[in-house]
CSV table of C-alpha atoms in Angstrom, one decimal:
chain,number,residue,atom,x,y,z
A,1,MET,CA,20.9,1.6,31.1
A,2,LYS,CA,17.1,2.1,30.8
A,3,PRO,CA,15.1,-0.9,29.6
A,4,PRO,CA,13.6,-0.5,26.2
A,5,ARG,CA,10.1,0.9,25.9
A,6,LYS,CA,7.7,-1.2,23.9
A,7,LEU,CA,5.8,0.0,20.9
A,8,HIS,CA,2.7,-1.6,19.2
A,9,ILE,CA,1.4,-0.2,15.9
A,10,LYS,CA,-1.8,-1.3,14.3
A,11,SER,CA,-2.2,-0.1,10.8
A,12,TYR,CA,-5.2,-0.1,8.5
A,13,GLY,CA,-5.5,0.4,4.8
A,14,CYS,CA,-3.1,1.2,2.0
A,15,GLN,CA,0.5,0.3,1.3
A,16,MET,CA,1.5,3.8,2.2
A,17,ASN,CA,0.3,3.2,5.8
A,18,VAL,CA,2.4,0.0,5.9
A,19,TYR,CA,5.5,2.1,4.9
A,20,ASP,CA,4.5,4.9,7.3
A,21,ALA,CA,4.3,2.5,10.2
A,22,GLN,CA,7.7,1.2,9.5
A,23,ARG,CA,9.1,4.7,9.4
A,24,MET,CA,7.4,5.5,12.7
A,25,VAL,CA,9.3,2.5,14.2
A,26,ASP,CA,12.5,3.9,12.7
A,27,THR,CA,11.7,7.4,14.1
A,28,LEU,CA,11.0,6.1,17.6
A,29,ALA,CA,13.9,3.6,17.8
A,30,PRO,CA,16.4,6.3,18.8
A,31,GLU,CA,14.0,7.1,21.7
A,32,GLY,CA,14.4,3.6,23.1
A,33,PHE,CA,11.3,2.0,21.6
A,34,VAL,CA,11.2,-1.6,20.3
A,35,GLU,CA,8.3,-3.3,18.7
A,36,THR,CA,6.0,-5.7,20.4
A,37,ALA,CA,3.1,-7.8,19.0
A,38,ASP,CA,1.3,-7.7,22.4
A,39,VAL,CA,-0.8,-4.6,22.8
A,40,ASP,CA,-1.3,-5.2,26.5
A,41,ASP,CA,2.5,-5.1,27.0
A,42,ALA,CA,3.0,-1.9,25.1
A,43,ASP,CA,4.2,1.5,26.6
A,44,LEU,CA,3.0,3.2,23.4
A,45,VAL,CA,0.2,2.1,21.1
A,46,ILE,CA,-0.2,3.9,17.7
A,47,LEU,CA,-3.3,3.4,15.6
A,48,ASN,CA,-2.2,4.2,12.1
A,49,THR,CA,-5.5,5.0,10.4
A,50,CYS,CA,-7.1,5.0,6.9
A,51,HIS,CA,-10.0,7.2,5.9
A,52,ILE,CA,-10.8,5.6,2.5
A,53,ARG,CA,-13.4,3.0,3.4
A,54,GLU,CA,-16.8,3.1,5.1
A,55,LYS,CA,-17.1,3.7,8.8
A,56,ALA,CA,-13.3,4.3,9.1
A,57,SER,CA,-13.7,6.7,12.0
A,58,GLU,CA,-16.2,4.5,13.8
A,59,LYS,CA,-13.7,1.6,13.7
A,60,VAL,CA,-11.1,3.9,15.3
A,61,TYR,CA,-13.4,4.9,18.2
A,62,SER,CA,-14.3,1.3,18.7
A,63,GLU,CA,-10.6,0.3,18.9
A,64,LEU,CA,-10.0,3.2,21.3
A,65,GLY,CA,-12.7,1.9,23.5
A,66,ARG,CA,-10.8,-1.4,23.8
A,67,LEU,CA,-7.5,0.4,24.3
A,68,ARG,CA,-9.0,2.4,27.2
A,69,THR,CA,-9.4,-0.9,29.1
A,70,ALA,CA,-5.8,-1.9,28.3
A,71,LYS,CA,-4.6,1.6,29.4
A,72,ASP,CA,-6.5,1.3,32.7
A,73,GLU,CA,-5.1,-2.1,33.4
A,74,ALA,CA,-1.6,-0.9,32.8
A,75,ALA,CA,-2.2,1.9,35.3
A,76,ARG,CA,-3.4,-0.5,37.9
A,77,ASN,CA,-0.1,-2.4,37.4
A,78,GLY,CA,2.0,0.7,37.8
A,79,ARG,CA,2.7,1.2,34.1
A,80,THR,CA,2.0,4.2,31.9
A,81,MET,CA,0.5,3.4,28.5
A,82,SER,CA,0.4,6.2,25.9
A,83,ILE,CA,-2.0,6.1,23.0
A,84,ALA,CA,-1.5,7.9,19.7
A,85,VAL,CA,-3.8,8.1,16.6
A,86,ALA,CA,-1.9,8.7,13.4
A,87,GLY,CA,-2.8,8.7,9.7
A,88,CYS,CA,-5.6,10.0,7.6
A,89,VAL,CA,-8.5,9.8,10.2
A,90,ALA,CA,-6.2,11.8,12.5
A,91,GLN,CA,-5.7,14.3,9.8
A,92,ALA,CA,-9.4,14.6,8.9
A,93,GLU,CA,-10.8,14.5,12.4
A,94,GLY,CA,-8.1,15.5,14.8
A,95,ASN,CA,-10.0,17.9,17.0
A,96,GLU,CA,-13.0,15.5,17.1
A,97,ILE,CA,-10.7,12.7,18.3
A,98,ILE,CA,-9.3,15.0,21.1
A,99,ARG,CA,-12.9,15.9,22.1
A,100,ARG,CA,-14.4,12.4,21.9
A,101,ALA,CA,-11.6,10.2,23.1
A,102,PRO,CA,-9.9,11.4,26.4
A,103,VAL,CA,-7.8,8.1,26.3
A,104,VAL,CA,-5.8,9.5,23.4
A,105,ASP,CA,-2.5,11.3,24.2
A,106,VAL,CA,-1.3,12.3,20.7
A,107,VAL,CA,-3.0,12.9,17.4
A,108,VAL,CA,-0.7,13.2,14.4
A,109,GLY,CA,-1.4,13.5,10.7
A,110,PRO,CA,0.4,11.5,8.0
A,111,GLN,CA,2.6,14.5,7.1
A,112,SER,CA,3.8,15.0,10.6
A,113,TYR,CA,4.7,11.7,12.1
A,114,HIS,CA,8.4,12.6,12.0
A,115,HIS,CA,7.5,14.9,15.0
A,116,LEU,CA,6.4,11.9,17.1
A,117,PRO,CA,9.2,12.2,19.7
A,118,GLN,CA,8.4,15.9,20.3
A,119,LEU,CA,4.7,15.3,20.4
A,120,LEU,CA,5.1,12.5,23.0
A,121,ALA,CA,7.2,14.9,25.1
A,122,ARG,CA,4.6,17.6,24.7
A,123,ALA,CA,1.8,15.3,25.8
A,124,LYS,CA,3.8,14.2,28.8
A,125,SER,CA,4.3,17.8,30.0
A,126,HIS,CA,1.0,19.3,28.8
A,127,GLY,CA,-1.4,16.4,28.9
A,128,ARG,CA,-2.2,16.0,25.2
A,129,ALA,CA,-0.7,16.9,21.8
A,130,LEU,CA,-2.3,17.5,18.4
A,131,GLU,CA,-0.6,18.2,15.1
A,132,THR,CA,-2.5,17.9,11.8
A,133,GLU,CA,-1.1,20.8,9.8
A,134,PHE,CA,0.7,20.2,6.5
A,135,PRO,CA,4.3,21.3,7.5
A,136,VAL,CA,6.4,23.3,5.2
A,137,GLU,CA,9.5,21.0,5.5
A,138,ASP,CA,9.8,17.7,3.7
A,139,LYS,CA,9.2,15.1,6.4
A,140,PHE,CA,11.5,12.6,4.7
A,141,GLY,CA,14.5,14.8,5.3
A,142,PHE,CA,13.8,14.4,9.1
A,143,LEU,CA,13.2,10.7,9.3
A,144,ALA,CA,15.9,8.5,10.8
A,145,PRO,CA,17.0,5.9,8.3
A,146,PRO,CA,16.1,2.3,9.3
A,147,LYS,CA,18.9,0.4,11.0
A,148,PRO,CA,20.4,-2.5,9.2
A,149,ASP,CA,19.0,-5.1,11.6
A,150,ALA,CA,15.5,-3.6,11.1
A,151,ILE,CA,15.8,-3.8,7.3
A,152,ARG,CA,16.9,-7.4,7.5
A,153,ALA,CA,14.1,-8.3,9.9
A,154,ARG,CA,11.5,-7.0,7.5
A,155,GLY,CA,12.5,-9.4,4.7
A,156,ILE,CA,13.7,-9.2,1.1
A,157,SER,CA,10.8,-7.0,-0.2
A,158,SER,CA,10.3,-3.3,0.8
A,159,PHE,CA,8.2,-0.3,0.1
A,160,VAL,CA,9.8,3.1,-0.7
A,161,THR,CA,7.6,6.2,-0.9
A,162,VAL,CA,8.5,8.3,-3.8
A,163,GLN,CA,5.4,10.5,-4.0
A,164,GLU,CA,2.6,11.7,-1.7
A,165,GLY,CA,-0.7,13.5,-2.2
A,166,CYS,CA,-3.0,13.8,-5.1
A,167,ASP,CA,-4.1,16.7,-7.3
A,168,LYS,CA,-6.9,14.8,-9.2
A,169,PHE,CA,-9.8,15.5,-6.7
A,170,CYS,CA,-12.0,12.6,-7.6
A,171,THR,CA,-15.3,13.5,-6.1
A,172,PHE,CA,-15.5,10.4,-3.9
A,173,CYS,CA,-11.9,10.6,-2.5
A,174,VAL,CA,-10.6,12.2,0.7
A,175,VAL,CA,-6.9,11.8,-0.1
A,176,PRO,CA,-6.3,15.3,-1.4
A,177,TYR,CA,-7.6,16.6,2.0
A,178,THR,CA,-5.7,14.2,4.2
A,179,ARG,CA,-2.5,13.8,2.3
A,180,GLY,CA,-2.3,17.1,0.5
A,181,ALA,CA,-1.1,18.1,-2.9
A,182,GLU,CA,1.2,16.0,-5.0
A,183,VAL,CA,4.8,16.1,-3.8
A,184,SER,CA,7.7,14.1,-5.3
A,185,ARG,CA,10.9,13.2,-3.5
A,186,PRO,CA,14.2,14.1,-5.1
A,187,VAL,CA,15.8,11.3,-7.1
A,188,GLY,CA,19.0,11.3,-5.1
A,189,LYS,CA,17.1,10.7,-1.8
A,190,ILE,CA,15.3,7.7,-3.3
A,191,ILE,CA,18.5,6.2,-4.7
A,192,ASP,CA,20.0,6.5,-1.2
A,193,ASP,CA,17.1,4.7,0.3
A,194,VAL,CA,17.1,1.9,-2.2
A,195,GLN,CA,20.9,1.5,-2.0
A,196,ARG,CA,20.7,1.2,1.8
A,197,LEU,CA,17.9,-1.4,1.4
A,198,ALA,CA,19.9,-3.4,-1.2
A,199,ASP,CA,23.0,-3.4,0.9
A,200,ASN,CA,21.0,-5.0,3.7
A,201,GLY,CA,19.4,-7.8,1.7
A,202,VAL,CA,16.4,-6.3,0.1
A,203,ARG,CA,15.9,-7.6,-3.4
A,204,GLU,CA,12.4,-6.3,-4.4
A,205,ILE,CA,11.4,-2.6,-4.2
A,206,THR,CA,7.8,-1.4,-4.6
A,207,LEU,CA,7.7,2.4,-5.2
A,208,ILE,CA,4.5,3.8,-3.6
A,209,GLY,CA,2.5,7.0,-3.7
A,210,GLN,CA,-1.1,8.0,-3.8
A,211,ASN,CA,-0.6,8.7,-7.4
A,212,VAL,CA,2.8,7.2,-8.0
A,213,ASN,CA,3.0,7.6,-11.8
A,214,ALA,CA,2.5,11.4,-11.3
A,215,TYR,CA,6.1,11.3,-9.9
A,216,HIS,CA,8.1,14.3,-11.0
A,217,GLY,CA,11.2,14.5,-8.8
A,218,GLU,CA,14.3,16.5,-9.3
A,219,GLY,CA,17.1,14.4,-10.8
A,220,PRO,CA,20.8,14.7,-10.1
A,221,ASP,CA,21.1,16.4,-13.5
A,222,GLY,CA,18.8,19.2,-12.4
A,223,ARG,CA,16.0,18.0,-14.6
A,224,ILE,CA,12.6,16.7,-13.6
A,225,TRP,CA,12.5,12.9,-13.8
A,226,PRO,CA,9.3,11.0,-14.5
A,227,LEU,CA,8.6,7.6,-13.0
A,228,GLY,CA,9.9,5.7,-16.0
A,229,THR,CA,13.3,7.4,-15.8
A,230,LEU,CA,13.5,6.8,-12.1
A,231,LEU,CA,12.8,3.1,-12.6
A,232,ARG,CA,15.6,2.9,-15.1
A,233,ARG,CA,18.1,4.3,-12.6
A,234,LEU,CA,16.9,2.1,-9.7
A,235,ALA,CA,17.2,-1.0,-12.0
A,236,GLU,CA,21.0,-0.3,-12.1
A,237,ILE,CA,21.4,-0.7,-8.3
A,238,PRO,CA,23.2,-4.0,-7.6
A,239,GLY,CA,21.1,-6.5,-5.8
A,240,ILE,CA,17.7,-5.1,-6.8
A,241,VAL,CA,16.2,-7.8,-9.0
A,242,ARG,CA,12.5,-6.7,-9.0
A,243,LEU,CA,10.8,-3.4,-9.2
A,244,ARG,CA,7.1,-2.6,-8.8
A,245,TYR,CA,5.0,0.6,-8.3
A,246,SER,CA,1.5,1.4,-6.9
A,247,THR,CA,-1.0,3.0,-7.2
A,248,SER,CA,-1.3,4.6,-10.7
A,249,HIS,CA,-3.8,6.9,-12.4
A,250,PRO,CA,-4.7,6.2,-16.1
A,251,ARG,CA,-4.1,9.8,-17.0
A,252,ASP,CA,-0.5,9.8,-15.9
A,253,VAL,CA,0.8,6.8,-17.9
A,254,ASP,CA,3.4,8.5,-20.1
A,255,GLU,CA,5.7,7.0,-22.7
A,256,THR,CA,8.7,6.8,-20.4
A,257,LEU,CA,6.7,4.4,-18.2
A,258,ILE,CA,5.6,2.3,-21.2
A,259,GLU,CA,9.2,2.2,-22.4
A,260,ALA,CA,10.4,1.1,-19.0
A,261,HIS,CA,8.1,-1.9,-19.1
A,262,ARG,CA,9.4,-2.7,-22.6
A,263,ASP,CA,13.1,-2.4,-21.6
A,264,LEU,CA,13.6,-3.4,-18.0
A,265,PRO,CA,13.6,-7.1,-17.0
A,266,ALA,CA,13.5,-6.0,-13.4
A,267,LEU,CA,10.2,-4.2,-13.8
A,268,MET,CA,7.4,-6.7,-13.1
A,269,PRO,CA,4.7,-7.1,-15.7
A,270,PHE,CA,1.9,-6.5,-13.2
A,271,VAL,CA,0.2,-3.1,-12.9
A,272,HIS,CA,-2.5,-1.9,-10.5
A,273,LEU,CA,-4.5,0.6,-12.5
A,274,PRO,CA,-7.7,1.7,-10.9
A,275,VAL,CA,-10.6,2.7,-13.2
A,276,GLN,CA,-13.6,2.7,-10.7
A,277,SER,CA,-16.3,2.4,-13.3
A,278,GLY,CA,-16.9,1.4,-16.9
A,279,SER,CA,-19.5,4.1,-17.5
A,280,ASP,CA,-18.4,7.4,-19.0
A,281,ARG,CA,-21.3,9.2,-17.3
A,282,VAL,CA,-20.3,7.9,-13.9
A,283,LEU,CA,-16.6,8.6,-14.6
A,284,ALA,CA,-17.5,12.2,-15.4
A,285,VAL,CA,-19.5,12.6,-12.2
A,286,MET,CA,-16.5,11.0,-10.3
A,287,ASN,CA,-14.2,13.7,-12.0
A,288,ARG,CA,-11.9,10.9,-13.1
A,289,LYS,CA,-11.0,13.0,-16.2
A,290,HIS,CA,-10.8,9.9,-18.5
A,291,THR,CA,-13.4,7.8,-20.3
A,292,ALA,CA,-13.7,4.0,-20.5
A,293,ASP,CA,-12.1,4.1,-23.9
A,294,ASP,CA,-9.2,6.2,-22.7
A,295,TYR,CA,-8.6,3.5,-20.1
A,296,ARG,CA,-8.8,0.7,-22.7
A,297,ARG,CA,-6.2,2.5,-24.8
A,298,VAL,CA,-3.8,2.8,-21.9
A,299,ILE,CA,-4.2,-1.0,-21.3
A,300,ASP,CA,-3.5,-1.5,-25.0
A,301,ARG,CA,-0.3,0.6,-24.8
A,302,PHE,CA,1.0,-1.6,-22.0
A,303,ARG,CA,0.1,-4.8,-23.8
A,304,ASP,CA,1.8,-3.6,-27.0
A,305,VAL,CA,5.2,-3.7,-25.3
A,306,ARG,CA,4.7,-6.6,-22.9
A,307,GLN,CA,2.4,-9.4,-24.0
A,308,ASP,CA,2.7,-11.1,-20.6
A,309,ILE,CA,1.6,-8.0,-18.7
A,310,ALA,CA,-1.4,-8.4,-16.3
A,311,PHE,CA,-3.6,-5.9,-14.4
A,312,SER,CA,-5.5,-5.4,-11.2
A,313,SER,CA,-7.9,-2.5,-10.6
A,314,ASP,CA,-10.3,-0.8,-8.2
A,315,PHE,CA,-14.1,-0.5,-8.7
A,316,ILE,CA,-16.9,1.3,-6.9
A,317,VAL,CA,-20.5,0.1,-7.2
A,318,GLY,CA,-23.5,2.2,-6.3
A,319,PHE,CA,-22.0,5.6,-6.9
A,320,PRO,CA,-24.7,8.3,-6.7
A,321,GLY,CA,-26.7,8.2,-9.9
A,322,GLU,CA,-25.4,4.8,-11.1
A,323,THR,CA,-28.0,3.1,-13.1
A,324,GLU,CA,-28.2,-0.6,-14.1
A,325,GLU,CA,-27.0,0.5,-17.6
A,326,ASP,CA,-24.0,2.2,-16.0
A,327,PHE,CA,-23.2,-0.9,-14.0
A,328,SER,CA,-23.6,-3.1,-17.0
A,329,ALA,CA,-20.9,-0.9,-18.7
A,330,THR,CA,-18.6,-1.8,-15.7
A,331,LEU,CA,-19.2,-5.5,-16.2
A,332,ALA,CA,-18.5,-5.1,-19.9
A,333,LEU,CA,-15.2,-3.3,-19.2
A,334,VAL,CA,-14.1,-6.0,-16.8
A,335,THR,CA,-15.0,-8.7,-19.3
A,336,GLN,CA,-13.1,-7.0,-22.0
A,337,ILE,CA,-9.9,-6.2,-20.1
A,338,GLY,CA,-9.6,-9.5,-18.1
A,339,TYR,CA,-8.0,-8.9,-14.7
A,340,ALA,CA,-5.6,-11.0,-12.6
A,341,GLY,CA,-7.4,-9.6,-9.6
A,342,ALA,CA,-9.3,-6.5,-8.5
A,343,TYR,CA,-10.8,-4.8,-5.5
A,344,SER,CA,-14.5,-3.9,-5.5
A,345,PHE,CA,-16.3,-1.7,-3.0
A,346,LYS,CA,-19.7,-0.4,-2.3
A,347,TYR,CA,-19.8,3.4,-2.4
A,348,SER,CA,-19.7,5.1,0.9
A,349,PRO,CA,-19.7,8.9,1.3
A,350,ARG,CA,-16.6,10.4,2.8
A,351,PRO,CA,-17.3,13.6,4.8
A,352,GLY,CA,-15.9,16.7,3.1
A,353,THR,CA,-15.9,15.3,-0.4
A,354,PRO,CA,-18.2,16.6,-3.2
A,355,ALA,CA,-19.8,13.2,-3.6
A,356,ALA,CA,-21.0,13.3,0.0
A,357,ASP,CA,-23.4,16.1,-1.0
A,358,MET,CA,-24.8,14.1,-4.0
A,359,ARG,CA,-28.2,12.4,-3.6
A,360,GLU,CA,-27.7,8.7,-3.2
A,361,THR,CA,-30.0,6.9,-5.7
A,362,VAL,CA,-28.8,3.3,-5.3
A,363,SER,CA,-30.4,1.3,-2.4
A,364,ALA,CA,-28.3,-0.8,-0.1
A,365,ALA,CA,-29.9,-3.9,-1.5
A,366,GLU,CA,-29.0,-2.9,-5.0
A,367,MET,CA,-25.4,-2.1,-4.0
A,368,ASP,CA,-25.1,-5.5,-2.4
A,369,GLU,CA,-26.5,-7.3,-5.5
A,370,ARG,CA,-24.2,-5.4,-7.8
A,371,LEU,CA,-21.2,-6.0,-5.7
A,372,VAL,CA,-21.8,-9.7,-5.7
A,373,ARG,CA,-22.2,-9.8,-9.5
A,374,LEU,CA,-19.1,-7.8,-10.0
A,375,GLN,CA,-17.0,-9.7,-7.5
A,376,GLU,CA,-18.1,-13.1,-9.0
A,377,LEU,CA,-16.8,-11.9,-12.4
A,378,ILE,CA,-13.5,-10.7,-10.9
A,379,ASP,CA,-13.1,-13.9,-8.9
A,380,SER,CA,-13.7,-16.0,-12.0
A,381,GLN,CA,-11.0,-14.1,-13.9
A,382,GLN,CA,-8.6,-14.4,-11.1
A,383,SER,CA,-9.2,-18.1,-10.8
A,384,ALA,CA,-8.7,-18.6,-14.5
A,385,PHE,CA,-5.5,-16.6,-14.4
A,386,ASN,CA,-4.1,-18.6,-11.5
A,387,LYS,CA,-5.2,-22.0,-13.1
A,388,ALA,CA,-3.3,-21.0,-16.3
A,389,MET,CA,-0.1,-21.2,-14.3
A,390,ILE,CA,-0.4,-24.9,-13.8
A,391,GLY,CA,2.1,-26.7,-16.0
A,392,ARG,CA,4.1,-23.6,-16.6
A,393,THR,CA,7.6,-22.8,-15.3
A,394,VAL,CA,7.7,-19.3,-13.7
A,395,ASP,CA,10.3,-17.2,-11.9
A,396,VAL,CA,9.7,-16.9,-8.2
A,397,LEU,CA,11.4,-14.6,-5.7
A,398,PHE,CA,11.7,-16.6,-2.5
A,399,GLU,CA,10.8,-14.7,0.7
A,400,ARG,CA,10.6,-16.8,3.8
A,401,ALA,CA,9.9,-20.2,5.3
A,402,ALA,CA,6.3,-21.3,5.0
A,403,ARG,CA,4.1,-22.7,7.7
A,404,ASN,CA,4.5,-26.3,6.5
A,405,PRO,CA,7.9,-27.7,7.6
A,406,GLY,CA,10.5,-27.7,4.8
A,407,GLN,CA,8.5,-25.4,2.5
A,408,ILE,CA,9.7,-22.1,1.3
A,409,VAL,CA,7.3,-19.5,-0.1
A,410,GLY,CA,7.9,-16.8,-2.6
A,411,ARG,CA,6.0,-14.8,-5.2
A,412,THR,CA,5.7,-14.8,-8.9
A,413,ALA,CA,5.9,-11.7,-11.1
A,414,TYR,CA,2.1,-11.4,-10.5
A,415,LEU,CA,2.4,-11.5,-6.7
A,416,GLN,CA,0.9,-15.0,-6.5
A,417,PRO,CA,2.3,-17.0,-3.5
A,418,ALA,CA,4.3,-20.0,-4.7
A,419,HIS,CA,5.4,-22.8,-2.3
A,420,VAL,CA,8.2,-25.4,-2.9
A,421,MET,CA,10.0,-27.9,-0.7
A,422,ALA,CA,13.5,-26.5,-0.5
A,423,PRO,CA,16.2,-25.4,1.9
A,424,ALA,CA,16.1,-21.9,3.5
A,425,GLY,CA,19.2,-21.0,1.5
A,426,ILE,CA,17.1,-20.1,-1.5
A,427,ILE,CA,15.5,-17.1,0.4
A,428,GLY,CA,16.4,-14.0,-1.5
A,429,GLN,CA,16.9,-15.7,-4.9
A,430,VAL,CA,14.8,-15.7,-8.0
A,431,LEU,CA,14.5,-19.3,-9.3
A,432,PRO,CA,12.4,-21.1,-11.9
A,433,VAL,CA,9.6,-23.2,-10.5
A,434,LYS,CA,7.5,-25.7,-12.3
A,435,ILE,CA,3.9,-25.1,-11.1
A,436,GLU,CA,2.1,-28.4,-10.4
A,437,SER,CA,-1.1,-27.4,-8.6
A,438,LEU,CA,-3.2,-24.7,-7.1
A,439,GLU,CA,-4.5,-24.5,-3.6
A,440,ARG,CA,-6.9,-21.6,-3.1
A,441,TYR,CA,-4.8,-18.6,-4.2
A,442,SER,CA,-1.4,-20.3,-3.7
A,443,LEU,CA,0.6,-22.1,-6.3
A,444,LEU,CA,2.4,-25.3,-5.5
A,445,GLY,CA,5.4,-26.6,-7.4
A,446,GLU,CA,9.0,-27.7,-7.4
A,447,LEU,CA,12.3,-26.1,-8.3
A,448,ALA,CA,13.0,-26.5,-12.0
A,449,ALA,CA,16.7,-26.4,-11.5
A,450,ALA,CA,19.2,-27.0,-8.7
A,451,ALA,CA,19.6,-23.9,-6.6
A,452,PRO,CA,23.0,-22.5,-5.5
A,453,MET,CA,23.0,-21.7,-1.8
A,454,GLN,CA,23.5,-18.2,-0.5
A,455,PRO,CA,24.4,-18.4,3.2
A,456,ALA,CA,23.8,-14.7,3.8
A,457,PHE,CA,20.1,-15.2,3.0
A,458,ALA,CA,19.9,-18.6,4.8
A,459,GLU,CA,20.7,-16.7,7.9
A,460,MET,CA,17.9,-14.2,7.5
A,461,LYS,CA,15.0,-14.7,9.8
A,462,SER,CA,12.5,-17.0,8.3
A,463,SER,CA,9.7,-15.8,10.5
A,464,HIS,CA,9.3,-12.6,12.5
A,465,VAL,CA,6.6,-10.3,13.8
A,466,ALA,CA,5.1,-8.7,10.8
A,467,PRO,CA,6.2,-5.0,10.6
A,468,SER,CA,3.9,-3.0,12.8
A,469,ASN,CA,1.3,-5.7,13.1
A,470,ILE,CA,-0.2,-4.6,9.8
A,471,THR,CA,-3.9,-5.2,9.2
A,472,THR,CA,-6.2,-4.0,6.4
A,473,GLY,CA,-9.8,-3.2,5.9
A,474,ALA,CA,-10.5,0.2,7.4
């Protein structure tokens, strides 16, 4: 029997990349690969890349320079290390990676990673392999389902991709060019995935997609189901106690989704709804296809049915042509909405997007200053939101043992970490916690009621290598 080959995946960026990395592991497991956290010990290293943020490709080439040293050292020790670049940078710059980085054996786009076994074989026989086309077939139909032990090792929360691609063509965004047009998976396939996860201890599902609320998959009744209808069906699966979804577009919030938030206790009252700017003029240049007031009205629709709902968002400062008046409109929007958290970024041009050809009018110093002002406002709102939890009793889904001995950590409905002193038997349960204090971004409290033990969850691994060594920030 051959010894297992070791696989190390380093992922950057979005939740979709986290999910894709896990599915790469599942795809390569039948080929004899097992994960390792040690890159120097790996037989195959995959960089799962993101092209959204500034200098994404430069970070990839920098990492490849370090991997070249590791690959040379492996060769000196009589081992062969293969290196693959996957994800959105691979899709956008595949031929350039092949040209500039001889250390790379395989380049594969995000729609083709189900072909990894064949690509590795092709690279072995022909030297190198590149695949960045958008294949006709649905990759999900070719992916090996995760094994039960892999599901259990990843914990009680899991991502499930329901939709990929985007048809919005925001002028700053590369996603339509790297992930393709919007495609939704059939309802039956998603139900099968979620049922398999629930049968193996998963209790929280986050449905993900580049534009997840544009979901329009074929249902078992032959009709097209929107996201709200899909959520209702998934809420019926025994064992699933929490449902989430990300990332949404304001234009695709329909009444079925609003009604799902009204009716489904399992659907968490926390929505990530990017707006990018509070200025109508900038939103128009961004091709967002909505105004600031349109966005406010969407927020109001959610709040009308769930008074406890909270929001996070994305913002870009320094978009070409943004004036101080435009930026002030963004600050006004943030002040009016009030966020539980948000992500803010300085604009950086993405090659191939319309905005990359626009004249940049905001200096680097102005961008820095605006980013600081915006982030200070967002941070103050997040701090106030977290502090408001002190003294309240909130439901927490417990996930794993914390670093401090005897502590178990879980998350609230709003994804806030919450720590209690308790036995490991509470892992996998949703229990009320009286919040007593706040330490940075983590809530500290005690169980509000005695918890029944569930041995099946007590036996789950309380600590393990994070799936695919996920990092963020590309």
